[in-house]
Short mmCIF file of C-alpha atoms and ligand atoms in Angstrom, two decimals:
data_model
loop_
_atom_site.label_atom_id
_atom_site.label_comp_id
_atom_site.label_asym_id
_atom_site.label_seq_id
_atom_site.Cartn_x
_atom_site.Cartn_y
_atom_site.Cartn_z
CA UNK K 1 -0.04 0.12 -0.08
CA UNK K 2 2.75 2.47 -0.89
CA UNK K 3 1.88 5.88 -2.40
CA UNK K 4 4.69 5.98 -5.01
CA UNK K 5 2.56 4.17 -7.65
CA UNK K 6 -0.33 6.83 -7.32
CA UNK K 7 -0.88 9.77 -9.44
CA UNK K 8 -0.14 13.19 -7.84
CA UNK K 9 -2.69 15.85 -8.03
CA UNK K 10 -2.37 19.62 -8.89
CA UNK K 11 0.40 22.07 -8.74
CA UNK K 12 1.25 23.67 -5.51
CA UNK K 13 -1.23 26.08 -4.40
CA UNK K 14 -1.00 28.59 -1.37
CA UNK K 15 -2.97 26.75 1.04
CA UNK K 16 -0.44 23.79 0.55
CA UNK K 17 2.79 25.90 1.58
CA UNK K 18 3.92 25.81 5.03
CA UNK K 19 5.01 29.19 6.84
CA UNK K 20 8.71 28.31 6.02
CA UNK K 21 7.92 27.10 2.51
CA UNK K 22 6.65 30.45 1.91
CA UNK K 23 9.23 32.40 3.47
CA UNK K 24 11.62 30.18 0.96
CA UNK K 25 9.37 30.89 -1.72
CA UNK K 26 9.26 34.52 -1.26
CA UNK K 27 13.04 34.92 -0.87
CA UNK K 28 13.83 32.74 -3.84
CA UNK K 29 11.61 35.60 -5.78
CA UNK K 30 13.27 38.49 -4.41
CA UNK K 31 10.72 39.37 -1.61
CA UNK K 32 11.77 39.53 1.98
CA UNK K 33 10.78 36.68 4.02
CA UNK K 34 9.05 38.74 6.52
CA UNK K 35 6.31 39.49 4.19
CA UNK K 36 5.07 35.98 4.79
CA UNK K 37 3.38 37.08 7.86
CA UNK K 38 0.98 39.38 6.26
CA UNK K 39 0.21 37.05 3.56
CA UNK K 40 -0.60 34.36 6.30
CA UNK K 41 -2.80 36.81 8.34
CA UNK K 42 -4.76 37.56 5.61
CA UNK K 43 -5.23 34.05 4.54
CA UNK K 44 -5.67 32.29 7.88
CA UNK K 45 -6.85 35.05 10.18
CA UNK K 46 -9.00 37.26 7.92
CA UNK K 47 -9.84 34.37 5.98
CA UNK K 48 -9.38 35.83 2.77
CA UNK K 49 -9.89 33.71 -0.48
CA UNK K 50 -6.44 33.23 -2.05
CA UNK K 51 -7.85 34.48 -5.55
CA UNK K 52 -8.69 37.85 -3.73
CA UNK K 53 -5.07 38.29 -2.28
CA UNK K 54 -4.14 39.62 -5.69
CA UNK K 55 -6.26 42.89 -5.43
CA UNK K 56 -5.28 43.19 -1.44
CA UNK K 57 -4.84 47.13 -1.29
CA UNK K 58 -3.17 46.94 2.33
CA UNK K 59 -0.18 44.91 1.56
CA UNK K 60 3.00 46.41 1.33
CA UNK K 61 4.17 47.04 -2.20
CA UNK K 62 6.57 44.25 -2.84
CA UNK K 63 4.13 41.73 -1.46
CA UNK K 64 1.32 43.39 -3.66
CA UNK K 65 3.40 43.12 -6.66
CA UNK K 66 4.29 39.40 -6.04
CA UNK K 67 0.74 38.51 -5.41
CA UNK K 68 -0.14 39.84 -8.60
CA UNK K 69 2.59 38.03 -10.48
CA UNK K 70 1.56 34.64 -9.24
CA UNK K 71 -0.03 32.27 -11.68
CA UNK K 72 -1.90 29.04 -10.37
CA UNK K 73 -0.55 29.31 -6.62
CA UNK K 74 -3.73 31.66 -6.04
CA UNK K 75 -6.23 29.29 -7.99
CA UNK K 76 -9.00 28.21 -5.64
CA UNK K 77 -8.64 24.51 -4.61
CA UNK K 78 -12.48 23.47 -4.23
CA UNK K 79 -16.03 24.66 -4.60
CA UNK K 80 -19.20 23.49 -3.06
CA UNK K 81 -21.14 21.34 -5.09
CA UNK K 82 -24.05 20.49 -2.47
CA UNK K 83 -24.68 21.16 0.92
CA UNK K 84 -27.21 19.78 3.50
CA UNK K 85 -28.04 20.32 7.18
CA UNK K 86 -29.39 17.79 9.66
CA UNK K 87 -32.94 18.54 10.88
CA UNK K 88 -31.63 19.24 14.30
CA UNK K 89 -29.10 21.77 12.82
CA UNK K 90 -26.01 20.50 14.41
CA UNK K 91 -24.55 18.70 11.44
CA UNK K 92 -23.78 20.25 7.93
CA UNK K 93 -22.16 18.19 5.30
CA UNK K 94 -20.81 19.56 2.35
CA UNK K 95 -19.70 18.09 -1.08
CA UNK K 96 -16.80 19.79 -2.42
CA UNK K 97 -15.66 19.62 -6.12
CA UNK K 98 -11.80 19.66 -6.82
CA UNK K 99 -10.08 21.28 -9.91
CA UNK K 100 -9.88 17.99 -11.66
CA UNK K 101 -13.40 17.43 -11.13
CA UNK K 102 -13.02 14.91 -8.33
CA UNK K 103 -15.45 15.31 -5.36
CA UNK K 104 -15.03 14.74 -1.70
CA UNK K 105 -16.85 15.34 1.60
CA UNK K 106 -16.36 17.58 4.54
CA UNK K 107 -18.72 17.68 7.66
CA UNK K 108 -19.08 20.28 10.21
CA UNK K 109 -20.67 18.91 13.48
CA UNK K 110 -21.35 20.48 17.06
CA UNK K 111 -22.68 22.84 19.53
CA UNK K 112 -21.97 26.26 20.11
CA UNK K 113 -18.25 26.59 21.13
CA UNK K 114 -17.51 23.08 20.43
CA UNK K 115 -17.33 22.75 16.39
CA UNK K 116 -15.73 19.74 14.82
CA UNK K 117 -14.62 19.38 11.42
CA UNK K 118 -14.50 15.90 9.83
CA UNK K 119 -12.13 16.22 6.88
CA UNK K 120 -11.30 13.98 3.94
CA UNK K 121 -7.84 13.05 2.99
CA UNK K 122 -8.37 10.91 -0.20
CA UNK K 123 -10.83 10.96 -3.23
CA UNK K 124 -12.21 7.68 -2.38
CA UNK K 125 -10.28 5.00 -0.52
CA UNK K 126 -8.08 1.87 -1.44
CA UNK K 127 -8.86 -0.08 1.87
CA UNK K 128 -12.01 -1.44 0.83
CA UNK K 129 -13.89 -1.83 4.22
CA UNK K 130 -16.97 -3.59 3.28
CA UNK K 131 -19.51 -1.40 5.37
CA UNK K 132 -18.01 1.99 4.47
CA UNK K 133 -19.53 3.93 1.52
CA UNK K 134 -16.09 5.42 0.57
CA UNK K 135 -14.51 1.75 0.69
CA UNK K 136 -17.37 0.73 -1.72
CA UNK K 137 -16.34 3.42 -4.19
CA UNK K 138 -12.78 2.54 -4.67
CA UNK K 139 -9.74 4.79 -4.71
CA UNK K 140 -9.56 7.78 -7.28
CA UNK K 141 -6.46 9.54 -5.84
CA UNK K 142 -4.67 11.37 -2.74
CA UNK K 143 -5.67 14.92 -1.83
CA UNK K 144 -2.90 17.31 -1.56
CA UNK K 145 -1.95 19.23 1.10
CA UNK K 146 -3.85 22.41 -0.17
CA UNK K 147 -7.13 20.27 -0.62
CA UNK K 148 -6.94 19.21 3.26
CA UNK K 149 -6.29 22.65 4.41
CA UNK K 150 -8.81 24.27 2.09
CA UNK K 151 -11.53 22.13 3.78
CA UNK K 152 -10.46 23.12 7.33
CA UNK K 153 -10.62 26.81 5.98
CA UNK K 154 -13.85 26.28 4.39
CA UNK K 155 -15.26 25.19 7.83
CA UNK K 156 -13.63 27.83 9.53
CA UNK K 157 -15.20 30.33 7.05
CA UNK K 158 -18.74 29.00 7.27
CA UNK K 159 -18.52 29.08 11.14
CA UNK K 160 -17.47 32.81 11.18
CA UNK K 161 -19.91 33.70 8.50
CA UNK K 162 -22.66 32.13 10.74
CA UNK K 163 -21.85 32.93 14.61
CA UNK K 164 -18.23 33.91 14.63
CA UNK K 165 -16.91 31.18 16.01
CA UNK K 166 -13.78 29.20 15.90
CA UNK K 167 -13.23 25.78 14.97
CA UNK K 168 -12.43 23.53 17.92
CA UNK K 169 -11.57 20.01 16.77
CA UNK K 170 -10.48 18.35 13.57
CA UNK K 171 -10.92 14.71 12.99
CA UNK K 172 -9.35 12.87 10.08
CA UNK K 173 -12.48 10.91 9.77
CA UNK K 174 -13.85 11.83 6.25
CA UNK K 175 -13.27 10.09 2.99
CA UNK K 176 -9.93 8.18 2.74
CA UNK K 177 -6.98 6.59 4.78
CA UNK K 178 -4.86 9.56 6.15
CA UNK K 179 -1.93 7.38 6.59
CA UNK K 180 -1.91 6.08 3.10
CA UNK K 181 -1.31 9.70 2.31
CA UNK K 182 1.23 10.49 5.14
CA UNK K 183 3.30 13.38 3.78
CA UNK K 184 0.43 15.72 2.74
CA UNK K 185 -1.84 14.91 5.74
CA UNK K 186 1.29 15.85 8.17
CA UNK K 187 2.10 18.96 5.87
CA UNK K 188 -1.54 20.12 6.24
CA UNK K 189 -1.62 19.40 10.07
CA UNK K 190 1.51 21.52 10.37
CA UNK K 191 0.03 24.28 8.39
CA UNK K 192 -3.51 24.42 10.51
CA UNK K 193 -1.84 24.24 13.97
CA UNK K 194 0.87 26.95 13.27
CA UNK K 195 0.21 29.72 15.62
CA UNK K 196 0.70 32.44 12.69
CA UNK K 197 -2.00 30.96 10.85
CA UNK K 198 -5.36 29.07 11.81
CA UNK K 199 -3.64 28.31 15.31
CA UNK K 200 -5.68 25.09 15.83
CA UNK K 201 -4.52 23.03 18.95
CA UNK K 202 -2.54 20.11 18.04
CA UNK K 203 -4.24 18.09 20.97
CA UNK K 204 -7.54 18.72 19.47
CA UNK K 205 -6.85 17.01 16.08
CA UNK K 206 -7.37 13.27 15.68
CA UNK K 207 -5.89 11.15 13.04
CA UNK K 208 -8.30 8.14 12.40
CA UNK K 209 -6.53 5.01 10.69
CA UNK K 210 -7.78 1.77 9.49
CA UNK K 211 -4.50 0.28 10.95
CA UNK K 212 -1.90 1.25 8.80
CA UNK K 213 1.18 -0.06 10.82
CA UNK K 214 3.94 1.79 9.23
CA UNK K 215 1.95 5.10 9.40
CA UNK K 216 1.14 4.61 13.08
CA UNK K 217 4.95 3.59 13.56
CA UNK K 218 6.03 6.75 11.54
CA UNK K 219 3.81 8.96 13.89
CA UNK K 220 5.22 7.49 16.81
CA UNK K 221 8.94 8.07 15.90
CA UNK K 222 8.25 11.47 14.83
CA UNK K 223 6.29 12.24 17.83
CA UNK K 224 3.68 13.90 16.00
CA UNK K 225 1.45 15.82 18.80
CA UNK K 226 -1.98 14.60 17.47
CA UNK K 227 -4.39 12.06 18.86
CA UNK K 228 -4.64 8.75 17.08
CA UNK K 229 -7.95 6.65 16.50
CA UNK K 230 -7.50 3.08 15.19
CA UNK K 231 -10.54 1.61 13.69
CA UNK K 232 -10.59 -2.01 14.86
CA UNK K 233 -14.05 -3.47 14.22
CA UNK K 234 -12.81 -7.03 14.81
CA UNK K 235 -10.36 -8.46 17.69
CA UNK K 236 -9.09 -11.45 15.80
CA UNK K 237 -7.08 -11.32 12.42
CA UNK K 238 -9.89 -13.31 10.85
CA UNK K 239 -12.65 -11.25 12.15
CA UNK K 240 -10.90 -8.06 11.19
CA UNK K 241 -10.02 -9.24 7.75
CA UNK K 242 -13.73 -10.06 6.83
CA UNK K 243 -14.65 -6.36 7.39
CA UNK K 244 -11.47 -4.83 6.44
CA UNK K 245 -9.57 -6.32 3.37
CA UNK K 246 -6.56 -4.16 4.03
CA UNK K 247 -6.03 -5.87 7.58
CA UNK K 248 -4.47 -8.67 5.70
CA UNK K 249 -1.35 -6.29 4.99
CA UNK K 250 -1.06 -5.42 8.73
CA UNK K 251 -1.71 -8.47 11.02
CA UNK K 252 -3.67 -7.37 14.40
CA UNK K 253 -0.66 -8.56 16.46
CA UNK K 254 1.51 -6.06 14.68
CA UNK K 255 -1.19 -3.40 14.96
CA UNK K 256 -1.55 -3.70 18.54
CA UNK K 257 2.15 -3.64 18.85
CA UNK K 258 2.27 -0.44 16.86
CA UNK K 259 -0.31 1.16 19.33
CA UNK K 260 1.80 0.27 22.30
CA UNK K 261 4.63 1.70 20.59
CA UNK K 262 2.84 4.97 19.81
CA UNK K 263 1.33 5.28 23.35
CA UNK K 264 5.04 4.83 24.85
CA UNK K 265 6.48 7.16 22.27
CA UNK K 266 4.06 9.93 22.59
CA UNK K 267 2.85 9.51 26.29
CA UNK K 268 -0.86 9.57 24.78
CA UNK K 269 -3.50 6.75 25.08
CA UNK K 270 -5.12 5.44 21.88
CA UNK K 271 -8.94 5.78 20.78
CA UNK K 272 -10.31 2.52 19.46
CA UNK K 273 -13.05 2.97 16.86
CA UNK K 274 -15.53 -0.15 16.60
CA UNK K 275 -18.48 -0.08 14.18
CA UNK K 276 -21.16 -2.04 15.77
CA UNK K 277 -22.81 -4.26 13.21
CA UNK K 278 -25.80 -6.48 14.45
CA UNK K 279 -25.02 -10.31 14.59
CA UNK K 280 -21.37 -9.58 13.53
CA UNK K 281 -19.30 -7.81 15.71
CA UNK K 282 -21.61 -7.00 18.80
CA UNK K 283 -21.76 -10.12 21.02
CA UNK K 284 -20.37 -9.96 24.63
CA UNK K 285 -18.08 -12.64 23.57
CA UNK K 286 -16.44 -10.38 20.94
CA UNK K 287 -16.25 -7.56 23.82
CA UNK K 288 -14.31 -9.91 25.91
CA UNK K 289 -11.95 -10.56 22.82
CA UNK K 290 -11.42 -6.59 22.36
CA UNK K 291 -10.82 -6.20 26.04
CA UNK K 292 -8.14 -8.97 25.91
CA UNK K 293 -6.63 -7.27 22.85
CA UNK K 294 -6.27 -3.93 24.68
CA UNK K 295 -4.94 -5.42 27.97
CA UNK K 296 -2.03 -3.10 29.00
CA UNK K 297 -2.60 -0.38 26.47
CA UNK K 298 -4.17 3.15 27.68
CA UNK K 299 -7.28 3.29 25.39
CA UNK K 300 -10.88 4.68 24.90
CA UNK K 301 -13.19 2.79 22.72
CA UNK K 302 -15.71 4.60 20.56
CA UNK K 303 -18.70 2.35 19.71
CA UNK K 304 -20.65 3.55 16.53
CA UNK K 305 -23.74 1.55 15.55
CA UNK K 306 -23.48 1.25 11.92
CA UNK K 307 -24.63 3.75 9.65
CA UNK K 308 -26.58 1.84 6.89
CA UNK K 309 -24.96 2.01 3.31
CA UNK K 310 -26.41 0.72 -0.03
CA UNK K 311 -23.52 -1.58 -0.84
CA UNK K 312 -23.77 -3.35 2.75
CA UNK K 313 -26.72 -5.64 4.21
CA UNK K 314 -25.70 -5.18 7.75
CA UNK K 315 -27.74 -3.49 10.44
CA UNK K 316 -26.72 -1.22 13.58
CA UNK K 317 -26.72 -2.77 16.88
CA UNK K 318 -29.47 -1.58 19.12
CA UNK K 319 -28.63 0.31 22.54
CA UNK K 320 -29.32 -2.66 24.64
CA UNK K 321 -26.87 -4.92 22.99
CA UNK K 322 -24.50 -1.88 22.82
CA UNK K 323 -24.86 -1.32 26.62
CA UNK K 324 -24.15 -5.18 27.17
CA UNK K 325 -20.86 -5.05 25.09
CA UNK K 326 -19.86 -1.74 27.11
CA UNK K 327 -20.42 -3.50 30.45
CA UNK K 328 -17.86 -6.33 29.43
CA UNK K 329 -15.37 -3.68 28.65
CA UNK K 330 -15.96 -1.82 31.97
CA UNK K 331 -15.54 -4.86 33.92
CA UNK K 332 -12.10 -5.20 32.14
CA UNK K 333 -11.20 -1.55 33.14
CA UNK K 334 -11.75 -0.05 29.70
CA UNK K 335 -13.72 3.05 29.34
CA UNK K 336 -16.10 3.49 26.25
CA UNK K 337 -18.47 5.61 24.77
CA UNK K 338 -21.48 4.71 22.55
CA UNK K 339 -21.65 7.36 19.66
CA UNK K 340 -24.61 7.77 17.94
CA UNK K 341 -23.69 8.93 14.47
CA UNK K 342 -25.43 12.29 14.39
CA UNK K 343 -27.10 13.64 11.14
CA UNK K 344 -28.10 10.25 9.65
CA UNK K 345 -30.53 12.39 7.73
CA UNK K 346 -27.65 14.00 5.94
CA UNK K 347 -25.97 10.85 5.13
CA UNK K 348 -23.16 11.77 7.71
CA UNK K 349 -21.31 8.29 7.40
CA UNK K 350 -18.12 8.71 5.69
CA UNK K 351 -18.54 9.03 1.86
CA UNK K 352 -22.33 8.87 1.98
CA UNK K 353 -23.34 11.99 0.54
CA UNK K 354 -21.05 11.51 -2.29
CA UNK K 355 -22.53 7.81 -2.97
CA UNK K 356 -26.13 9.39 -2.87
CA UNK K 357 -25.05 12.35 -5.07
CA UNK K 358 -23.62 10.13 -7.62
CA UNK K 359 -26.61 7.92 -7.45
CA UNK K 360 -28.87 10.90 -8.08
CA UNK K 361 -27.19 11.89 -11.35
CA UNK K 362 -27.12 8.51 -12.66
CA UNK K 363 -30.84 7.70 -12.40
N1 LIG Z 1 -9.89 5.45 6.99
C1 LIG Z 1 -10.03 5.98 8.30
C2 LIG Z 1 -10.69 7.33 8.50
C3 LIG Z 1 -11.98 7.42 7.68
S1 LIG Z 1 -13.14 6.49 8.22
C4 LIG Z 1 -10.38 5.00 9.38
O1 LIG Z 1 -11.02 3.85 8.69
O2 LIG Z 1 -10.28 4.97 10.43
C5 LIG Z 1 -13.56 7.04 9.71
C6 LIG Z 1 -14.47 6.23 10.54
O3 LIG Z 1 -15.77 5.85 10.19
C7 LIG Z 1 -13.88 4.79 10.82
O4 LIG Z 1 -13.71 4.27 12.00
C8 LIG Z 1 -14.84 3.64 9.82
O5 LIG Z 1 -14.71 2.49 10.31
C9 LIG Z 1 -16.19 4.63 10.25
N2 LIG Z 1 -17.09 4.19 9.22
C10 LIG Z 1 -17.20 4.08 7.91
N3 LIG Z 1 -18.32 3.55 7.26
C11 LIG Z 1 -19.30 3.31 8.56
C12 LIG Z 1 -20.57 3.20 8.61
N4 LIG Z 1 -21.06 2.90 7.62
N5 LIG Z 1 -21.08 2.94 9.62
C13 LIG Z 1 -20.41 3.55 10.97
N6 LIG Z 1 -19.11 3.84 10.88
C14 LIG Z 1 -18.37 3.81 9.72
FE1 LIG Z 2 -11.25 3.87 3.99
FE2 LIG Z 2 -11.73 4.27 6.52
FE3 LIG Z 2 -13.66 3.87 4.72
FE4 LIG Z 2 -12.19 1.66 5.22
S1 LIG Z 2 -13.59 2.89 6.85
S2 LIG Z 2 -12.86 1.93 3.51
S3 LIG Z 2 -10.01 2.70 5.52
S4 LIG Z 2 -12.53 5.31 4.56
#
């Protein structure tokens, strides 16, 4: 599952350039590095769209001239194709179209003061999880750094326009496997946590992975300051591989070993994601196996009743069975939360709005 064989996306765009990268770029074109500050302040504090920077009157003269001379760098990275809000108003799902016509989703969830952006890292996904709308679509391409940052900026713009609030949390739980697109994802997280820009708290960012062992080990080695969520769904190698074809590449034992390494190196626990599918992985016996798997690892389990998708016949576990599953974990000293997927009416499961949209267009 390397990335070298995969088509790389667009030319560099401004949202894809780190602060130090921008300083170097300016200097290489005869503009003092110090001007990076005004540019980033306009981009990430005033949230000016890159295309409008060309006409920015309050920039110092050399920066104004540099902006005017740019081609491509200031082009928009994404545009809104469809947007829906859940009936309770707490979840907004947006289908975004990229410059080459690919479409991805971003979701904004939350209560006043506690907004979370759920962001995509790939158009489609190569991991093929059978219950996931994105997995059912297959893989189109990696997103580049600008396309990942662009989603987060888009969510922040939406929030500011509506109630002037600041985005608090980011979860990489939209379409795609973040650790299959490691470089672009880590550069994007570096950009959005930079205190000279959007200034999001690194400890409010969660990278969710299907269990990409080399990526987890790299995050540990590089001591990345983000939370890690591992989607387990099965507590034996066979059970996992039935739901997650990619699990064959990274055996469960190695995956749990990588979680221990991550926890040891970073001092942080691991979130475990477990999609509850009726009759498949929701028995007290399976909860016992999960508890055994997690013994000695600082973890918190998020139990997510399945969100139905067209390509998978499974059903969500009911709350009574979910409670019984939780009790087994609690008896083993493992904390867990049952998370109702909010906004089911806006197809808030991963990849689902796109699946519906494509379905609508083809009918
Ligand atoms: N590829 C990463 C991140 C994106 S998926 C990963 O797999 O972790 C984010 C989460 O949504 C994962 O835990 C995934 O298992 C879960 N998910 C996907 N489809 C779902 C569905 N139909 N119902 C419930 N959870 C789902
Ligand atoms: Fe990919 Fe995650 Fe969906 Fe699996 S659950 S197919 S890894 S996006």
